[in-house]
GROMACS .gro file of C-alpha atoms in nm:
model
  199
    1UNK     CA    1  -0.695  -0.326  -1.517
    2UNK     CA    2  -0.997  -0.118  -1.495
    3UNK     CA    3  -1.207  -0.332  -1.818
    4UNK     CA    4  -1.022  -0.640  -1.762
    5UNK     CA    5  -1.284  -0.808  -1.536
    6UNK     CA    6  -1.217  -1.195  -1.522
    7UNK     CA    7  -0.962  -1.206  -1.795
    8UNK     CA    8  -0.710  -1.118  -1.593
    9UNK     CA    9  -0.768  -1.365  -1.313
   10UNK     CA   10  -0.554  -1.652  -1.498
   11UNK     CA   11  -0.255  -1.411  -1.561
   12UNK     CA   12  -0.257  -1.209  -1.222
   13UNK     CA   13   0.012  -1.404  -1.070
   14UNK     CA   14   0.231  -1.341  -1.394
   15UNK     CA   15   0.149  -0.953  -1.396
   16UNK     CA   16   0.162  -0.881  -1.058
   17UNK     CA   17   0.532  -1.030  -1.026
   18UNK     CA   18   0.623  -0.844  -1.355
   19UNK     CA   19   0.490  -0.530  -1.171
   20UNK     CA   20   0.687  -0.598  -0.852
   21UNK     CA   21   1.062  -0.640  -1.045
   22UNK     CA   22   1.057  -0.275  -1.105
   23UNK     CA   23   1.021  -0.223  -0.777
   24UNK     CA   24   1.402  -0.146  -0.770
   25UNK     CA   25   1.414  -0.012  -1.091
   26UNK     CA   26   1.636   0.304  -1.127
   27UNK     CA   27   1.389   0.558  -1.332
   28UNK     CA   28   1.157   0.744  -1.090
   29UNK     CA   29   0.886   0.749  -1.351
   30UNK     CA   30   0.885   0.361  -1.378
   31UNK     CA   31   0.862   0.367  -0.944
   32UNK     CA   32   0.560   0.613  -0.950
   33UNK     CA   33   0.381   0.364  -1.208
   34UNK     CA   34   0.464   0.092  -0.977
   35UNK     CA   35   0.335   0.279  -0.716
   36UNK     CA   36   0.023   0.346  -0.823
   37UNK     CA   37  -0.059  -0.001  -0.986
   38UNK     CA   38  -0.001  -0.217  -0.650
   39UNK     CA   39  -0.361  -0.108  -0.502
   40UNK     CA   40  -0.521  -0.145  -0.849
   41UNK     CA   41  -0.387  -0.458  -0.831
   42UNK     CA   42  -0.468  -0.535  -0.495
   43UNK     CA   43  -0.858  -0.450  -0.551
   44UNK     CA   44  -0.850  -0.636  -0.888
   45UNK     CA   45  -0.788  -0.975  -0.624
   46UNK     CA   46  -0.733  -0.888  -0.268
   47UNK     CA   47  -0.702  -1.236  -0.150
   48UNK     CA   48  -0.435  -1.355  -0.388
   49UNK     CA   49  -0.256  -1.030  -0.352
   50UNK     CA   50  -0.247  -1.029   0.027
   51UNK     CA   51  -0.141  -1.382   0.022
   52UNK     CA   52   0.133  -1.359  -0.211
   53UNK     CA   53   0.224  -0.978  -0.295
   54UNK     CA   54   0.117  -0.776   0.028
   55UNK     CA   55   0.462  -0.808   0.192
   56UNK     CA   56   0.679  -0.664  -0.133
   57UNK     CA   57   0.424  -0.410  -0.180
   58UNK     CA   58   0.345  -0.294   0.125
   59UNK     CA   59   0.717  -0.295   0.199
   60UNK     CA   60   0.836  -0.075  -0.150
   61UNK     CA   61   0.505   0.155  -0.081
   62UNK     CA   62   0.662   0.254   0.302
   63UNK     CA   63   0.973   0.303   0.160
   64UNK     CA   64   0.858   0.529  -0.132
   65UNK     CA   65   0.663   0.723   0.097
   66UNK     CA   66   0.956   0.778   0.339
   67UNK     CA   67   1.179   0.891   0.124
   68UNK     CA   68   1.355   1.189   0.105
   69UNK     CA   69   1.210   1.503  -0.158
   70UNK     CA   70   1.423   1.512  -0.409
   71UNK     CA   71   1.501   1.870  -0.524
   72UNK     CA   72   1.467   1.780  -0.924
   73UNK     CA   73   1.286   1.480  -1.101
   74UNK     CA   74   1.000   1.290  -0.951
   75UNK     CA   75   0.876   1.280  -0.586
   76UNK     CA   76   0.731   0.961  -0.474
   77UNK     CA   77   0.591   1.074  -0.194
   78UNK     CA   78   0.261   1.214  -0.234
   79UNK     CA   79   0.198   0.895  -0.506
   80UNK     CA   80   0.291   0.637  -0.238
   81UNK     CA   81   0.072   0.834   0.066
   82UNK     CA   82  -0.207   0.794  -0.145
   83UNK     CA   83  -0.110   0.428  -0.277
   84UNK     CA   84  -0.070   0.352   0.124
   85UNK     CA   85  -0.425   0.439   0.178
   86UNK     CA   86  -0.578   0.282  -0.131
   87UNK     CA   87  -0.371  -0.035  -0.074
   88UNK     CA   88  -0.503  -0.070   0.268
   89UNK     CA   89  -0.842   0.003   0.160
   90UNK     CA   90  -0.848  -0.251  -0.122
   91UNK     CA   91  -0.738  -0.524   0.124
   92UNK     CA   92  -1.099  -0.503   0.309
   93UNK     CA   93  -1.223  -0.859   0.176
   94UNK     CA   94  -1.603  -0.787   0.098
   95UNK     CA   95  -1.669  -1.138   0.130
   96UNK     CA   96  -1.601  -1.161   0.472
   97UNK     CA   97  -1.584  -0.816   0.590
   98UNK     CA   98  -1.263  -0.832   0.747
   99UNK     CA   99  -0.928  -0.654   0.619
  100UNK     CA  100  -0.615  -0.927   0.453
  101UNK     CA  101  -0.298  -0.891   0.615
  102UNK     CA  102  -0.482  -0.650   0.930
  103UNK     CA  103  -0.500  -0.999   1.164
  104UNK     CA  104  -0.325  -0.993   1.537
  105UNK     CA  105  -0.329  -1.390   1.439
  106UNK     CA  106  -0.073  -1.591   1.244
  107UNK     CA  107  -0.100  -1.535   0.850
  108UNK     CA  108  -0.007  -1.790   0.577
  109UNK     CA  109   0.204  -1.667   0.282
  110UNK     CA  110   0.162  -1.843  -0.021
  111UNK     CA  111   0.485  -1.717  -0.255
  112UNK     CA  112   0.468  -1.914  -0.567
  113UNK     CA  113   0.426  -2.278  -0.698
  114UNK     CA  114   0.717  -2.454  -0.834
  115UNK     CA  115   0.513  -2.607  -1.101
  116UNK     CA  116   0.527  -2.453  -1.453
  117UNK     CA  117   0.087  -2.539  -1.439
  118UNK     CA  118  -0.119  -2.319  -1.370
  119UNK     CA  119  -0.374  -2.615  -1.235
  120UNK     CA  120  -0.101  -2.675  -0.993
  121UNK     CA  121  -0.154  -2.619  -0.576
  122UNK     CA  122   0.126  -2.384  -0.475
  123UNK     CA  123   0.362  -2.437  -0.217
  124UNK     CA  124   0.317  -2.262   0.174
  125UNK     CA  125   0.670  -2.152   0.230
  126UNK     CA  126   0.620  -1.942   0.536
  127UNK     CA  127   0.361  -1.831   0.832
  128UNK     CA  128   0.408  -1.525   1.018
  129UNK     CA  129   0.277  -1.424   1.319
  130UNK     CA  130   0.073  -1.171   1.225
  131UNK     CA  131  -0.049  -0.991   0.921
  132UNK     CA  132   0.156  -0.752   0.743
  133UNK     CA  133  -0.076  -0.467   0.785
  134UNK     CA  134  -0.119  -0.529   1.149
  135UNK     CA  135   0.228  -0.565   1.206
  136UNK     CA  136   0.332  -0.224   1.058
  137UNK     CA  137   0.068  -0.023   1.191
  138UNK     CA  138   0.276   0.183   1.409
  139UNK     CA  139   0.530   0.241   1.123
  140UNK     CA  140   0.234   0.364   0.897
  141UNK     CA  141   0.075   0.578   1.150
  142UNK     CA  142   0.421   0.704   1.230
  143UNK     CA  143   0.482   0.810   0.861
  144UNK     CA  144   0.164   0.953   0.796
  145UNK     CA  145   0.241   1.161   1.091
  146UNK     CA  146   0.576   1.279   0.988
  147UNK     CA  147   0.380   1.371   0.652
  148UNK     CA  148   0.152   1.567   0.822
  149UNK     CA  149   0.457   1.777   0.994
  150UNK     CA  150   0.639   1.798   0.657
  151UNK     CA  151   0.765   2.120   0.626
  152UNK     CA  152   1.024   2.084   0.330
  153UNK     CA  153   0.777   2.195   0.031
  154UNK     CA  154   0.506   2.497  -0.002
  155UNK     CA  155   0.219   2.412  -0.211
  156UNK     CA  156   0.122   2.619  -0.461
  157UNK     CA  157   0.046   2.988  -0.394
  158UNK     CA  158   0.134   2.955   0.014
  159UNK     CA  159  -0.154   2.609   0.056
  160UNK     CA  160  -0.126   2.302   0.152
  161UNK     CA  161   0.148   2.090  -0.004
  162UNK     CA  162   0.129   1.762  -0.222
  163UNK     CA  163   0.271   1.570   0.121
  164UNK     CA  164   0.070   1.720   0.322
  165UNK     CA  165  -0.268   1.652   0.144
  166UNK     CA  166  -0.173   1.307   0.018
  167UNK     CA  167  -0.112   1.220   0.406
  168UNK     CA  168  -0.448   1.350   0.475
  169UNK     CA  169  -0.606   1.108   0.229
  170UNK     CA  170  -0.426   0.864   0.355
  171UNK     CA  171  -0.489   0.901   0.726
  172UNK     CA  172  -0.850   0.903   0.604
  173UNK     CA  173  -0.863   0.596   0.396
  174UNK     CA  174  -0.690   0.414   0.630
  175UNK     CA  175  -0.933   0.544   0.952
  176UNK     CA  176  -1.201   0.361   0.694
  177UNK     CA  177  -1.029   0.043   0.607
  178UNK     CA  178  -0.901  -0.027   0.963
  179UNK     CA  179  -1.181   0.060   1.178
  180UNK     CA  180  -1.108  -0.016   1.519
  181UNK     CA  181  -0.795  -0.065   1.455
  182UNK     CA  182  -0.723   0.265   1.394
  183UNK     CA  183  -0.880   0.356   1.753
  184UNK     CA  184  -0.526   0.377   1.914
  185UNK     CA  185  -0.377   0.606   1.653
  186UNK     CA  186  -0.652   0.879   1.629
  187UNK     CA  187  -0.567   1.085   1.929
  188UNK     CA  188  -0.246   1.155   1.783
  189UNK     CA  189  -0.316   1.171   1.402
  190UNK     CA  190  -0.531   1.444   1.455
  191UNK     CA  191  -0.348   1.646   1.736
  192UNK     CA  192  -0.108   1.598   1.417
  193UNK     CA  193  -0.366   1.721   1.155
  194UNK     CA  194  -0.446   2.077   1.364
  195UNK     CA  195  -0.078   2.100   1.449
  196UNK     CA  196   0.001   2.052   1.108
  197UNK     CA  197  -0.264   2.355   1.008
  198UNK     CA  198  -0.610   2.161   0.912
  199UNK     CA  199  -0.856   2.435   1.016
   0.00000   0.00000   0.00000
């Protein structure tokens, strides 16, 4: 993705719902990668991807992030906290210096066109009344929290664990991509942060 520049712009649909079947996949290791390509994708094309992947990845990248540590294989966790973040940063459209999905007003989703060309208009399916991002900004801010107050794993030699300093990032990146918006959240993300030990 990263020396792809415009070659990838006629196959992004195609890749980015080949990325999003393994959402559910049942390997861990096949999840993290998922994880951790849905903001590369995002920034590749943020208005394609917020119109027609946000939801699905947004949605898997919450769920990753809340899930339970598992006590062998792969945590998710600290990958999706810091996909969360990304994600929400790569949704800031430079163009108009406003964040995809973050609008109190009703969004369009554009799923897919049910023409086999590619020169084809797809097909609005659905509106919603607000974005995606704005709509689950108490859930994020309420799981980056709960990251912050995870006490389940030590990091290495007594510091600050994987969770913990992934949700850090995260509460950072998205201060920066929301702005404002995050205005609401703050007192209580960092009465968090100190509580949680930041010093």
């Amino acid at each position: 993705l990263q020396y792809t520049r415009d070659f990838i712009l006629p196959r992004f649909d195609e890749i980015c719902e080949a990325v999003l079947t393994f959402t559910a996949y049942s390997k861990a290791l096949i999840r993290l990668e998922v994880i951790r390509l849905i903001p590369r994708l995002a920034s590749r094309c943020p208005c394609v991807f917020g119109r027609r992947y946000l939801d699905k990845g947004l949605i898997f990248i919450l769920r990753s992030a809340s899930s339970p540590v598992p006590r062998v294989g792969v945590d998710l966790c600290p990958p999706a906290f810091a996909a969360l973040g990304q994600l929400v940063i790569a949704m800031n459209d430079s163009g108009t210096d406003r964040l995809i999905g973050g609008s109190p007003s009703p969004t369009v989703k554009i799923l897919n066109s049910n023409s086999t060309d590619p020169n084809a208009a797809s097909v609005i399916i659905e509106t919603s009344k607000t974005g995606i991002i704005y709509e689950k900004l108490n859930e994020i801010f309420s799981l980056v929290r709960r990251g912050l107050y995870n006490q389940s794993t030590q990091g290495s030699r007594g510091g600050i664990s994987d969770i913990h300093r992934s949700a850090l990032y995260c509460a950072a990146d998205l201060v920066q991509a929301l702005g404002h918006m995050a205005e609401p959240f703050l007192p209580e993300l960092i009465n968090c942060m100190f509580g949680s030990g930041l010093g």
